[in-house]
mmCIF file of C-alpha atoms in Angstrom:
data_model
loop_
_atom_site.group_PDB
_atom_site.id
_atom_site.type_symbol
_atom_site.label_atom_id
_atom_site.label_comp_id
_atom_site.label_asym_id
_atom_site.label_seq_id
_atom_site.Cartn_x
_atom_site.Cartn_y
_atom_site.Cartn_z
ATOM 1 C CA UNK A 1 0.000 0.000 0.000
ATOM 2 C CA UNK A 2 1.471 3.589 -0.936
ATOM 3 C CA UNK A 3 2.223 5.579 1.915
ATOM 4 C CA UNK A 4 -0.213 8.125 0.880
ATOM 5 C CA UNK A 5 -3.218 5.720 0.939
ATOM 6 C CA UNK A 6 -1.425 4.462 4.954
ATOM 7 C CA UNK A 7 -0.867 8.865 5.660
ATOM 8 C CA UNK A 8 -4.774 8.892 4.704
ATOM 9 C CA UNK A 9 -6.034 6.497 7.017
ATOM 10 C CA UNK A 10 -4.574 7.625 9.933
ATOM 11 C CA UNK A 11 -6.758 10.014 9.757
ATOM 12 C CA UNK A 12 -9.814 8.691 8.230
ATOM 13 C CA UNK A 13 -9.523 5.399 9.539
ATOM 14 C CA UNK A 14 -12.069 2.662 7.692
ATOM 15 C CA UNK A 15 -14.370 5.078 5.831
ATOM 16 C CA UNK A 16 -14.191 5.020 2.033
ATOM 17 C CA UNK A 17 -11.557 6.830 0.005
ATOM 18 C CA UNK A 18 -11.512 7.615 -3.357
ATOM 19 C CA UNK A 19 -8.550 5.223 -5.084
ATOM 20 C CA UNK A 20 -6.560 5.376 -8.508
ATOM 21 C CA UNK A 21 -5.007 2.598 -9.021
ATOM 22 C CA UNK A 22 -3.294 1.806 -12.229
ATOM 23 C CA UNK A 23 -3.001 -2.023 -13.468
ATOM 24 C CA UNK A 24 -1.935 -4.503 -16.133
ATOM 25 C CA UNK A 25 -3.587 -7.165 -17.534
ATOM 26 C CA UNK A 26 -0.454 -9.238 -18.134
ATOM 27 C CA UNK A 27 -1.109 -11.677 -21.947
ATOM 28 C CA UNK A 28 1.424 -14.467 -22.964
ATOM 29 C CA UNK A 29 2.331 -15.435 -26.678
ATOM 30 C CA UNK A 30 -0.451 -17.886 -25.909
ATOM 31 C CA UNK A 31 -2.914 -15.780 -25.764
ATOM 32 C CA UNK A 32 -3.282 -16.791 -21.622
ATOM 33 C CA UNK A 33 -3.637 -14.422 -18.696
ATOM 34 C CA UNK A 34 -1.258 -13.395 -15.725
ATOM 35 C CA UNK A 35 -2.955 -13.470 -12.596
ATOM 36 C CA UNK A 36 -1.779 -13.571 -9.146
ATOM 37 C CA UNK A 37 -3.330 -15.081 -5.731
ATOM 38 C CA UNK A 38 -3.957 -12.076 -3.227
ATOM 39 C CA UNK A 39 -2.301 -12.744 0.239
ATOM 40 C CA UNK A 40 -5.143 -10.414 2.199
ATOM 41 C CA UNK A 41 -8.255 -11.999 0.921
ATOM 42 C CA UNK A 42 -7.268 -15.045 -1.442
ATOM 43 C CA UNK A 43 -8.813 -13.780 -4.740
ATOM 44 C CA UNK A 44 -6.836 -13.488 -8.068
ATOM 45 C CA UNK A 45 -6.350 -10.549 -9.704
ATOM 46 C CA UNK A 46 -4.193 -8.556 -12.128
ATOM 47 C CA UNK A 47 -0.918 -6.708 -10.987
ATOM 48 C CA UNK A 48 -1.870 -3.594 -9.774
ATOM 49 C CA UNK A 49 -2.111 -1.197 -7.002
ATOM 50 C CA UNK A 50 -2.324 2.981 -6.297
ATOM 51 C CA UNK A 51 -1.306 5.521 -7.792
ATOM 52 C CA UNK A 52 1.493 7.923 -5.790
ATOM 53 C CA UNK A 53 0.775 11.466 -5.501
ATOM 54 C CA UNK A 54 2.762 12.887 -8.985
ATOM 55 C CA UNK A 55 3.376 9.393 -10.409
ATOM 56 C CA UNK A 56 2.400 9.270 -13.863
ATOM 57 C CA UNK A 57 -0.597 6.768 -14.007
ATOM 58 C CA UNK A 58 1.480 4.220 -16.475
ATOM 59 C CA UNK A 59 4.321 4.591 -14.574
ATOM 60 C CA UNK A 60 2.640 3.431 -11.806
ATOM 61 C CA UNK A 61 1.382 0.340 -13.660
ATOM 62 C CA UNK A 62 4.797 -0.358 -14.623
ATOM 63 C CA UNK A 63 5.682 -0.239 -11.454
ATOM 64 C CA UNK A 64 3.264 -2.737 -9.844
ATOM 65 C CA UNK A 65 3.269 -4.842 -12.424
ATOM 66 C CA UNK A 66 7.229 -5.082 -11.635
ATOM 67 C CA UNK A 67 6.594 -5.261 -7.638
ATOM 68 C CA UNK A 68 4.405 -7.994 -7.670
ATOM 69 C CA UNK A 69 5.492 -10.110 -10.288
ATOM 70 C CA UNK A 70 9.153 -9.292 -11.448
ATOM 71 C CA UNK A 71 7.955 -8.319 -15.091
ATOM 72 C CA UNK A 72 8.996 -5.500 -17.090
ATOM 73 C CA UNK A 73 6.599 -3.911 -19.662
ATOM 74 C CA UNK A 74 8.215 -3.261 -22.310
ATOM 75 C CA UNK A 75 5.240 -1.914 -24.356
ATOM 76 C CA UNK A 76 1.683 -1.275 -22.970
ATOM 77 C CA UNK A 77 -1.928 0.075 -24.592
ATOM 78 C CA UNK A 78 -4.624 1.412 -22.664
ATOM 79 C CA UNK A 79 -7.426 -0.630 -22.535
ATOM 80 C CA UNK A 80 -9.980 0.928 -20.262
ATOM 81 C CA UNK A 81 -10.894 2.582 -17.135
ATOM 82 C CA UNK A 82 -13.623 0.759 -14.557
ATOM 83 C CA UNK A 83 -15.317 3.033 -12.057
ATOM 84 C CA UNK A 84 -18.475 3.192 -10.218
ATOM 85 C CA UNK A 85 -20.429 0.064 -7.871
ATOM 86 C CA UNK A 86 -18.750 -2.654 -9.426
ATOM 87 C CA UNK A 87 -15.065 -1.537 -8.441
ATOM 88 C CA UNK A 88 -16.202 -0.463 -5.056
ATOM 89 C CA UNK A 89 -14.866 -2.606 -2.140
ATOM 90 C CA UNK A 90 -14.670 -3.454 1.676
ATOM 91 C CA UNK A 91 -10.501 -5.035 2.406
ATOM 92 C CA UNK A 92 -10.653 -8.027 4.846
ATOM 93 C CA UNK A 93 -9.067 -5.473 7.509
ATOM 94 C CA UNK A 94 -11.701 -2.799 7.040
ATOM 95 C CA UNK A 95 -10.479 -0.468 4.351
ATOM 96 C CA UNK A 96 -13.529 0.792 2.245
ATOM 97 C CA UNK A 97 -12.221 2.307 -1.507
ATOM 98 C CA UNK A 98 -14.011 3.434 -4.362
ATOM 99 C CA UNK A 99 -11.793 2.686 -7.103
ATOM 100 C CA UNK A 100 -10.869 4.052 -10.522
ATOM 101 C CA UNK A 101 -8.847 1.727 -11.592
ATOM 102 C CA UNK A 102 -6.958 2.531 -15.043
ATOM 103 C CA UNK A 103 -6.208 -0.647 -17.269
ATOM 104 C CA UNK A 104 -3.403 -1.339 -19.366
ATOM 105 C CA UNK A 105 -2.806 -4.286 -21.128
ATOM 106 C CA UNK A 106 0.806 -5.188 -21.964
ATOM 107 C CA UNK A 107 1.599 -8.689 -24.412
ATOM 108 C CA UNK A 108 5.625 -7.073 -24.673
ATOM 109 C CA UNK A 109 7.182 -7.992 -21.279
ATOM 110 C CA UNK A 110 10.117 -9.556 -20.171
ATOM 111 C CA UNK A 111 11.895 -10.436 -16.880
ATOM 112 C CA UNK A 112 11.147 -13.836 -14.911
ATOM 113 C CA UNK A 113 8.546 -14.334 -12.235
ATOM 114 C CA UNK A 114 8.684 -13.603 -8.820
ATOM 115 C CA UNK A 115 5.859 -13.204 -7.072
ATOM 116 C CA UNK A 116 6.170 -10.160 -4.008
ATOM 117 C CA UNK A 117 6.468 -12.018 -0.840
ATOM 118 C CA UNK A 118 4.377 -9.283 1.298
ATOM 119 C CA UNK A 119 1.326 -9.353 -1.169
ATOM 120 C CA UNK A 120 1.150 -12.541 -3.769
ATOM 121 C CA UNK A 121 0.772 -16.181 -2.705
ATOM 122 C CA UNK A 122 0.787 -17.238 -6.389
ATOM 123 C CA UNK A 123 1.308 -16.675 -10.022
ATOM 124 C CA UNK A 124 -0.150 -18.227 -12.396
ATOM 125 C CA UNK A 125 -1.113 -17.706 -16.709
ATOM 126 C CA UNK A 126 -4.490 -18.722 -17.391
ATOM 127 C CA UNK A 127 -6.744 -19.645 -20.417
ATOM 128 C CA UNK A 128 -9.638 -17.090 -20.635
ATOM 129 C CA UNK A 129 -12.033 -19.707 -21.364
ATOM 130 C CA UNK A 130 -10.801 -21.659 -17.757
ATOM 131 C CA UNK A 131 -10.446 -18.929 -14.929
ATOM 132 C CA UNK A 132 -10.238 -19.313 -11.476
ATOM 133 C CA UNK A 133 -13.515 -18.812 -9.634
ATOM 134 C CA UNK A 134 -12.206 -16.796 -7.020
ATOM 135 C CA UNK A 135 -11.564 -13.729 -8.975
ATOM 136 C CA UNK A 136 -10.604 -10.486 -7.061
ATOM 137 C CA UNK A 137 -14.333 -8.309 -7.423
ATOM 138 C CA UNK A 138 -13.037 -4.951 -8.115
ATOM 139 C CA UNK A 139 -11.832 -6.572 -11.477
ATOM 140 C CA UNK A 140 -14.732 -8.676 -12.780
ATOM 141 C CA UNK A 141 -15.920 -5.772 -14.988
ATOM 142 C CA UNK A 142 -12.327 -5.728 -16.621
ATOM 143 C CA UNK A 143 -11.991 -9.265 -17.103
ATOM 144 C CA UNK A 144 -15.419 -9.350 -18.540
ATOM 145 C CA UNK A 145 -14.534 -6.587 -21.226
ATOM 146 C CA UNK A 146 -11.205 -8.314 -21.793
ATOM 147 C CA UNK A 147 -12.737 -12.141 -22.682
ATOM 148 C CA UNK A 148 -15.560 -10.163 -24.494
ATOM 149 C CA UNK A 149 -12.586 -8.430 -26.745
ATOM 150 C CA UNK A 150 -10.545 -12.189 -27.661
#
C-alpha cells in the first residue's frame, strides 16, 4: 500500500476513500492471462495497485506490475478505465475504496517471475475460457470486457 493511501487512514480510519489505481492485464504469446493469488483476501487478480501522488498513471502500472510479479513492460496500450459500484470494495481489515482503476494491457514484457512475498501467494497464466472462480471483485468488470474483446 502507498504511503499516501497508509498517511490517509490515519486520519480517516475505515471510511471510504476515493482510489486510482493503475493495473496490467499481463497476456502471454499464448494468448493466456497473468494473474496472481492475493495474500489479504485469497482472490486473483491482475498486478496492480495505487497511484502515488505525482506518479504518472502508467508509470505506476509499470511499477506494480514489476513489484508484484518481477515483469517488465516493455510496451503497454490502454485498454480501459472501470469506475463506479462494481469496483467499489470493503478489504478483509476494514479499508472501504471506491476505485478508478486505469487498465493497461501489456503482451511485450520480459523479466522472470517472482511473485512479491508481502502481497502474492501465487502466479499463475491462465486460459480465458478456464479462470479461477475466485476472482478479485473490483476486477470482474475488466476481465469481462477483456474475454468479451478475444
Amino acid at each position: 500500500m502507498s504511503d499516501y493511501i497508509l498517511d490517509l487512514r490515519k486520519l480517516v480510519g475505515h471510511r471510504p476513500l476515493l482510489q486510482v489505481g493503475a493495473s496490467v492485464i499481463v497476456e502471454n504469446d499464448e494468448g493466456n492471462l497473468l494473474l496472481q493469488k492475493r495474500k489479504d483476501n485469497h482472490c486473483w487478480g491482475y498486478a496492480g495497485g495505487s497511484v502515488e501522488l505525482d506518479e504518472k498513471v502508467e508509470d505506476a502500472a509499470k511499477r506494480e506490475l514489476f513489484e508484484e510479479t518481477g515483469l517488465t513492460a516493455n510496451s503497454m496500450e490502454l485498454f480501459g478505465i472501470f469506475s463506479g459500484d462494481e469496483t467499489h470494495y470493503i478489504y478483509p481489515n476494514g479499508d472501504e475504496v471506491s476505485n478508478v482503476d486505469i487498465v493497461y494491457i501489456c503482451k511485450d514484457f520480459s523479466g522472470e517471475l517472482k511473485k512479491q512475498e508481502s502481497e502474492v501467494e501465487e502466479l499463475k497464466f491462465f486460459n480465458r475460457t478456464h479462470l479461477p472462480e475466485e476472482i478479485f471483485p473490483p476486477i470482474k468488470s475488466a476481465l469481462k470486457k477483456w474475454i468479451e474483446n478475444q
